[in-house]
Amino acid sequence: MIRYDDSANGVEPHQLSGFFESWRNHPTPETHLELLHRSDAVVLAIDTETNAVVGFVTAISDGVLAAYIPLLEVLPAYRNRGVGTELVTRVVDRLCDLYMVDVVCDAPLLPFYETLGFRAGTAAVIRRHARQGGASAPALTA
Ligand SMILES: CC(C)(COP(=O)(O)OP(=O)(O)OC[C@H]1O[C@@H](n2cnc3c(N)ncnc32)[C@H](O)[C@@H]1OP(=O)(O)O)[C@@H](O)C(=O)NCCC(=O)NCCS
């Protein structure tokens, strides 16, 4: 069975194995846990038998108008059974008072997000692949 949690409190790095599939230089489980703690909202899908995190979504927000969903992933063995839909539904519910909620995705995934209430837009992005493992602190300049 899968349970959903809107906090990463109590999660240990060893529960975060197998994510960032196909990333060349992916974050360690420790860095993954840090980004979960530092996000404004998270939802985790946890296999109740193994206690492993099998899916997660994060959101970052100003808490006034805008939120962005940077990361969503479900482990391959758990896909196509509604876990991704549940994660996005739950995080969007948590952002329901905000004017704008944005996600950037590849074109084939648009129908997935459209089903969940998003509509197609146009995005401009920067991607620094050398930083895929995580920022060197301090990540933000004043
Ligand atoms: C996208 C993702 C989170 C969906 O998780 P999931 O638990 O399988 O989602 P659900 O079971 O709720 O829904 C699956 C639906 O998404 C569609 N889908 C998933 N990945 C897709 C892809 N790469 N291209 C097109 N459709 C995709 C499935 O076809 C399915 O559609 P259907 O319900 O009409 O059959 C999962 O495939 C994943 O982790 N992918 C790799 C990471 C990723 O792409 N993240 C999104 C970043 S924007």
XYZ file of C-alpha atoms and ligand atoms in Angstrom:
190
model
C 0.000 0.000 0.000
C 1.043 3.571 -0.570
C 0.609 6.301 1.999
C 1.129 10.001 1.375
C 2.917 12.418 3.674
C 3.220 16.185 3.352
C 6.429 16.377 5.337
C 9.902 14.890 5.058
C 10.350 14.969 8.819
C 11.626 11.621 10.010
C 12.715 10.498 6.547
C 16.242 9.060 6.361
C 18.480 9.278 3.280
C 18.405 5.479 2.800
C 14.647 5.741 2.136
C 15.385 7.912 -0.914
C 16.989 5.447 -3.275
C 16.608 5.263 -7.056
C 15.446 8.801 -7.851
C 16.720 11.212 -10.507
C 16.572 8.475 -13.117
C 18.550 9.407 -16.227
C 20.167 12.444 -14.612
C 23.833 12.425 -15.531
C 25.012 13.932 -12.245
C 22.220 13.407 -9.764
C 21.912 14.552 -6.141
C 22.892 12.093 -3.420
C 20.093 10.832 -1.127
C 21.408 13.276 1.495
C 21.112 16.193 -0.933
C 17.707 14.920 -1.989
C 16.590 14.979 1.639
C 17.957 18.510 2.043
C 15.992 19.802 -0.948
C 12.846 18.182 0.432
C 13.343 19.970 3.749
C 14.070 23.289 2.046
C 11.058 23.191 -0.277
C 7.958 25.146 0.715
C 5.729 22.146 0.146
C 6.421 18.469 -0.431
C 4.299 15.395 -0.809
C 5.896 11.979 -0.471
C 4.506 8.623 -1.536
C 5.729 5.905 0.809
C 5.457 2.142 0.381
C 3.986 1.060 3.728
C 5.622 -2.380 3.485
C 9.192 -1.261 2.873
C 8.967 2.298 4.229
C 10.779 3.434 1.068
C 9.849 6.732 -0.527
C 8.603 5.721 -3.988
C 7.486 9.102 -5.269
C 7.798 12.762 -4.409
C 6.814 16.218 -5.565
C 8.160 19.571 -4.406
C 6.929 23.153 -4.654
C 8.646 26.448 -3.971
C 6.612 29.580 -3.412
C 6.584 33.220 -2.307
C 3.472 32.378 -0.305
C 1.605 35.348 -1.797
C 1.013 34.891 -5.516
C 3.207 32.279 -7.073
C 4.447 28.736 -6.787
C 6.592 26.550 -8.970
C 6.729 22.765 -9.022
C 10.324 21.910 -9.894
C 10.457 18.182 -9.193
C 8.071 15.262 -9.577
C 9.164 11.655 -9.813
C 7.738 8.222 -9.180
C 10.071 5.203 -9.113
C 9.628 3.088 -12.263
C 8.197 0.065 -10.426
C 5.378 2.221 -9.031
C 4.373 4.102 -12.182
C 1.040 3.985 -14.004
C -1.012 3.294 -10.929
C -2.015 6.848 -10.082
C 0.801 7.788 -7.700
C 1.995 10.738 -9.833
C -1.572 11.982 -10.191
C -2.092 11.793 -6.438
C 1.170 13.627 -5.698
C 0.360 16.514 -8.049
C -3.259 16.703 -6.882
C -2.165 16.932 -3.279
C 0.519 19.562 -3.835
C -1.807 21.686 -5.997
C -4.416 21.454 -3.227
C -1.866 22.828 -0.804
C -1.245 25.762 -3.192
C -4.944 26.433 -3.808
C -4.892 30.033 -2.533
C -2.196 31.172 -4.948
C -2.729 32.980 -8.235
C -0.188 31.044 -10.273
C 1.197 27.522 -10.092
C 3.739 26.695 -12.786
C 5.456 23.536 -13.912
C 7.855 23.041 -16.806
C 7.625 19.697 -18.557
C 8.487 17.980 -21.804
C 5.743 18.079 -24.437
C 4.716 14.396 -24.091
C 3.826 15.008 -20.443
C 1.443 17.878 -21.195
C -1.655 15.643 -21.302
C -0.751 14.334 -17.834
C -0.712 17.884 -16.442
C -3.733 19.016 -18.467
C -5.764 16.260 -16.856
C -4.790 17.797 -13.534
C -5.959 21.310 -14.446
C -2.837 22.831 -15.968
C -2.820 24.360 -19.419
C 0.018 24.654 -21.906
C 2.192 27.760 -21.699
C 5.597 28.832 -22.904
C 8.611 28.662 -20.648
C 12.173 29.968 -20.742
C 14.677 28.064 -18.654
C 18.324 27.963 -17.598
C 19.858 24.528 -16.913
C 23.392 24.250 -15.491
C 24.177 20.565 -15.834
C 27.365 20.857 -13.799
C 25.108 21.746 -10.829
C 22.769 18.769 -11.153
C 24.222 17.279 -7.981
C 23.262 20.385 -6.004
C 24.499 23.929 -5.443
C 27.699 24.691 -3.631
C 26.650 26.706 -0.546
C 25.629 29.464 -0.312
C 23.211 28.803 -3.152
C 21.530 32.217 -3.156
C 23.224 35.571 -3.475
C 21.861 38.480 -1.425
C 5.564 11.546 -14.810
C 5.439 10.560 -13.664
C 5.696 11.276 -12.327
C 4.043 9.971 -13.648
O 3.935 9.145 -12.519
P 2.853 7.964 -12.478
O 2.733 7.515 -11.074
O 3.179 6.935 -13.481
O 1.548 8.770 -12.915
P 0.056 8.239 -12.981
O 0.008 6.751 -12.828
O -0.759 9.054 -12.048
O -0.351 8.690 -14.440
C 0.293 8.112 -15.498
C -0.102 8.875 -16.734
O 0.976 9.737 -17.120
C 1.389 9.387 -18.438
N 2.849 9.556 -18.544
C 3.776 9.320 -17.618
N 5.003 9.561 -18.108
C 4.836 9.974 -19.366
C 5.716 10.385 -20.379
N 7.036 10.433 -20.218
N 5.197 10.747 -21.552
C 3.865 10.715 -21.755
N 2.970 10.323 -20.836
C 3.460 9.969 -19.654
C 1.010 7.948 -18.577
O 0.879 7.599 -19.934
C -0.317 7.876 -17.857
O -1.374 8.357 -18.661
P -2.804 7.637 -18.652
O -3.309 7.752 -17.243
O -3.590 8.423 -19.633
O -2.542 6.241 -19.033
C 6.461 9.372 -13.815
O 6.280 8.785 -15.101
C 7.903 9.786 -13.644
O 8.407 9.829 -12.531
N 8.597 10.067 -14.769
C 10.009 10.444 -14.721
C 10.215 11.823 -14.126
C 9.392 12.880 -14.825
O 9.237 12.896 -16.042
N 8.865 13.810 -14.005
C 8.044 14.928 -14.457
C 8.867 16.149 -14.559
S 7.903 17.511 -15.163
